[in-house]
Amino acid sequence: MTKIPRPTESPRERAFMVGVSFPDQDNLLSLDESLSELALLADTAGLDVVGQETQNLTRPNPKTYLGSGKVSEIKSLIEDLVVDVVLFDDELNPRHQRELERIFGDSVRVVDRTALILDIFAQHAHTREGALQVELAQYEYRLPRLTRAWTHLARQAGGGGGRAGSVGGVGLRGPGETQLEVDRRDISRRIAQLRREIEKVRAHRSRYRARRKQTAIPTIAIVGYTNAGKSTLLNRLSDSDVYVANELFATLDPTTRRVSLPDGQTVLMTDTVGFIQKLPTTLVAAFRATLEEISEAELLLHVVDITHPNAEEQAEAVRDTLREIGGQEIPTVTALNKIDRLHLSNMPVDYLDQFERAVPISARTGEGTDALLRVLEHELFESMVEVDIELPYNAGSFVNLMHEQGVVDEVDYKRDVIALKGRIPKHLEYTVESFQVGPDGSDDEVGAGAEFDQH
């Protein structure tokens, strides 16, 4: 029976996908696998995929990206299929996009993978911070592509706080200015305003992390490919109710919850945005404030959907993004998730040697999560580092912390400082960097006492 849309539902637009393979491309997924992922992105964005075409090229056509014959073929297909949107699996440059839109006609929009992901992020940004970051990424993407098709964008007087798609400012034209020039100027002004607002968010997050570190509670950032089960796992471990859906980028804004480890210690776990191959660089840059939650964590929990046929490639895409944001050196524990869906019980065992500190789990049923918590506890509290420090007497609270969470081998109450030798959990190592005694027996840094008072 055909489903009849309710009056409040808009009919889904019809999309046609296009993928191109180049011999020098270093993609993690094959062309067919990448198009399958693009179809999932399209569905998440509310599009119905009605067909697709692929082409192998040595290099992009400088005018139309595709060969002229393939462009004509696609034009005929999208007319027959009554297509609204043509989706390209790679990012198109502005010239390619303009020329393809001219050929396909005014009734068809040409959207590349980057624009599609940005649209999904705009749909899923529920906090002001997320909305600001998505809006910045959208405008930085749109600015070089601005043509008459983008002009007369909805304007909202007053600027700040406008939703994605609106341009702050009145946008009055000066003598001799075209509407296109006005739009470019207004978007550039809005980009500058968004960057200032996001910098304030970044500063606020930085202060929040500094206060959080004063409590000496370690932070674990949950990372993984989109739809790997990160939010489900956080719900399982923290007994909370973070939003979960079986779609790509279901959660966008970071969520932090307290989690208790087997021996009673408490950690903070932050669920971060899911990664994906070909993640737009504009998005990574715009989300710098959020992604710093990852680079500042003491430990990463990498969730891998072990049932996915491209599990290893997805894991590599996550590692690529971690390298891009400077998080590749952070110790990592891997949760091989969704083992409840496996038909072969020994399949996770085959993967154990391929991932760092891997633990097979099911976030949905809870299987293996106790073992996962023990591994996390070991990495945070039992992996000790040796320290040789001299503390000012006003840092007595840290001496107590050393006794509670570390091992004190030697203590010497000197005239001006307390000399300590011992071992502390790795996640506390940063707190004593200013007090380390150098090879010559002197403090590595001057003013260590003042720095301790601040942190």
PDB file of N, CA and C in Angstrom, residues 139 150-159 165-173 178-187 189:
ATOM      1  N   TYR A 139      28.746  29.290   5.401  1.00  0.00           N
ATOM      2  CA  TYR A 139      29.085  30.531   4.707  1.00  0.00           C
ATOM      3  C   TYR A 139      30.472  30.465   4.073  1.00  0.00           C
ATOM      4  N   TRP A 150      22.490  32.482  -5.528  1.00  0.00           N
ATOM      5  CA  TRP A 150      22.579  32.612  -4.082  1.00  0.00           C
ATOM      6  C   TRP A 150      22.136  34.000  -3.612  1.00  0.00           C
ATOM      7  N   THR A 151      21.838  34.916  -4.525  1.00  0.00           N
ATOM      8  CA  THR A 151      21.562  36.288  -4.122  1.00  0.00           C
ATOM      9  C   THR A 151      20.190  36.409  -3.497  1.00  0.00           C
ATOM     10  N   HIS A 152      19.962  37.606  -2.904  1.00  0.00           N
ATOM     11  CA  HIS A 152      18.693  37.904  -2.228  1.00  0.00           C
ATOM     12  C   HIS A 152      18.421  36.876  -1.118  1.00  0.00           C
ATOM     13  N   LEU A 153      19.485  36.479  -0.427  1.00  0.00           N
ATOM     14  CA  LEU A 153      19.299  35.576   0.705  1.00  0.00           C
ATOM     15  C   LEU A 153      18.503  36.297   1.791  1.00  0.00           C
ATOM     16  N   ALA A 154      17.726  35.528   2.533  1.00  0.00           N
ATOM     17  CA  ALA A 154      16.913  36.139   3.582  1.00  0.00           C
ATOM     18  C   ALA A 154      17.801  36.904   4.553  1.00  0.00           C
ATOM     19  N   ARG A 155      17.443  38.162   4.825  1.00  0.00           N
ATOM     20  CA  ARG A 155      18.254  38.988   5.719  1.00  0.00           C
ATOM     21  C   ARG A 155      17.550  39.173   7.057  1.00  0.00           C
ATOM     22  N   GLN A 156      18.380  39.310   8.065  1.00  0.00           N
ATOM     23  CA  GLN A 156      17.832  39.474   9.409  1.00  0.00           C
ATOM     24  C   GLN A 156      18.596  40.603  10.078  1.00  0.00           C
ATOM     25  N   ALA A 157      17.948  41.714  10.319  1.00  0.00           N
ATOM     26  CA  ALA A 157      18.621  42.857  10.913  1.00  0.00           C
ATOM     27  C   ALA A 157      19.169  42.486  12.278  1.00  0.00           C
ATOM     28  N   GLY A 158      20.340  43.017  12.603  1.00  0.00           N
ATOM     29  CA  GLY A 158      20.931  42.763  13.910  1.00  0.00           C
ATOM     30  C   GLY A 158      21.977  41.681  13.887  1.00  0.00           C
ATOM     31  N   GLY A 159      21.999  40.831  12.886  1.00  0.00           N
ATOM     32  CA  GLY A 159      23.092  39.869  12.743  1.00  0.00           C
ATOM     33  C   GLY A 159      23.013  38.744  13.735  1.00  0.00           C
ATOM     34  N   GLY A 165      21.768  30.292   6.994  1.00  0.00           N
ATOM     35  CA  GLY A 165      21.029  30.658   5.794  1.00  0.00           C
ATOM     36  C   GLY A 165      20.669  32.122   5.772  1.00  0.00           C
ATOM     37  N   SER A 166      20.688  32.807   6.934  1.00  0.00           N
ATOM     38  CA  SER A 166      20.392  34.225   6.956  1.00  0.00           C
ATOM     39  C   SER A 166      21.679  35.012   6.976  1.00  0.00           C
ATOM     40  N   VAL A 167      21.639  36.223   6.433  1.00  0.00           N
ATOM     41  CA  VAL A 167      22.824  37.067   6.381  1.00  0.00           C
ATOM     42  C   VAL A 167      22.574  38.277   7.250  1.00  0.00           C
ATOM     43  N   GLY A 168      23.463  38.498   8.243  1.00  0.00           N
ATOM     44  CA  GLY A 168      23.272  39.626   9.131  1.00  0.00           C
ATOM     45  C   GLY A 168      23.479  40.950   8.416  1.00  0.00           C
ATOM     46  N   GLY A 169      22.850  41.988   8.913  1.00  0.00           N
ATOM     47  CA  GLY A 169      23.020  43.313   8.327  1.00  0.00           C
ATOM     48  C   GLY A 169      21.933  43.638   7.333  1.00  0.00           C
ATOM     49  N   VAL A 170      21.764  44.925   7.077  1.00  0.00           N
ATOM     50  CA  VAL A 170      20.701  45.361   6.183  1.00  0.00           C
ATOM     51  C   VAL A 170      21.081  45.157   4.732  1.00  0.00           C
ATOM     52  N   GLY A 171      22.371  45.343   4.394  1.00  0.00           N
ATOM     53  CA  GLY A 171      22.822  45.063   3.031  1.00  0.00           C
ATOM     54  C   GLY A 171      22.392  46.104   2.024  1.00  0.00           C
ATOM     55  N   LEU A 172      22.469  47.394   2.379  1.00  0.00           N
ATOM     56  CA  LEU A 172      22.102  48.431   1.425  1.00  0.00           C
ATOM     57  C   LEU A 172      23.185  48.570   0.366  1.00  0.00           C
ATOM     58  N   ARG A 173      22.750  48.784  -0.861  1.00  0.00           N
ATOM     59  CA  ARG A 173      23.705  48.905  -1.955  1.00  0.00           C
ATOM     60  C   ARG A 173      24.262  50.319  -2.046  1.00  0.00           C
ATOM     61  N   THR A 178      26.667  45.924  -7.489  1.00  0.00           N
ATOM     62  CA  THR A 178      25.697  44.926  -7.910  1.00  0.00           C
ATOM     63  C   THR A 178      25.168  44.201  -6.677  1.00  0.00           C
ATOM     64  N   GLN A 179      24.030  43.530  -6.851  1.00  0.00           N
ATOM     65  CA  GLN A 179      23.482  42.759  -5.743  1.00  0.00           C
ATOM     66  C   GLN A 179      24.459  41.677  -5.309  1.00  0.00           C
ATOM     67  N   LEU A 180      25.195  41.099  -6.271  1.00  0.00           N
ATOM     68  CA  LEU A 180      26.173  40.061  -5.958  1.00  0.00           C
ATOM     69  C   LEU A 180      27.267  40.596  -5.034  1.00  0.00           C
ATOM     70  N   GLU A 181      27.735  41.812  -5.319  1.00  0.00           N
ATOM     71  CA  GLU A 181      28.779  42.404  -4.481  1.00  0.00           C
ATOM     72  C   GLU A 181      28.270  42.664  -3.072  1.00  0.00           C
ATOM     73  N   VAL A 182      27.010  43.105  -2.968  1.00  0.00           N
ATOM     74  CA  VAL A 182      26.415  43.345  -1.655  1.00  0.00           C
ATOM     75  C   VAL A 182      26.341  42.037  -0.870  1.00  0.00           C
ATOM     76  N   ASP A 183      25.901  40.977  -1.540  1.00  0.00           N
ATOM     77  CA  ASP A 183      25.793  39.682  -0.867  1.00  0.00           C
ATOM     78  C   ASP A 183      27.155  39.181  -0.400  1.00  0.00           C
ATOM     79  N   ARG A 184      28.159  39.346  -1.246  1.00  0.00           N
ATOM     80  CA  ARG A 184      29.509  38.902  -0.852  1.00  0.00           C
ATOM     81  C   ARG A 184      29.995  39.679   0.366  1.00  0.00           C
ATOM     82  N   ARG A 185      29.778  40.980   0.346  1.00  0.00           N
ATOM     83  CA  ARG A 185      30.223  41.801   1.467  1.00  0.00           C
ATOM     84  C   ARG A 185      29.481  41.416   2.746  1.00  0.00           C
ATOM     85  N   ASP A 186      28.167  41.196   2.638  1.00  0.00           N
ATOM     86  CA  ASP A 186      27.378  40.834   3.816  1.00  0.00           C
ATOM     87  C   ASP A 186      27.794  39.477   4.378  1.00  0.00           C
ATOM     88  N   ILE A 187      28.058  38.518   3.498  1.00  0.00           N
ATOM     89  CA  ILE A 187      28.483  37.201   3.974  1.00  0.00           C
ATOM     90  C   ILE A 187      29.857  37.299   4.630  1.00  0.00           C
ATOM     91  N   ARG A 189      31.069  39.841   6.180  1.00  0.00           N
ATOM     92  CA  ARG A 189      30.860  40.472   7.482  1.00  0.00           C
ATOM     93  C   ARG A 189      30.292  39.460   8.479  1.00  0.00           C
TER      94      ARG A 189
END
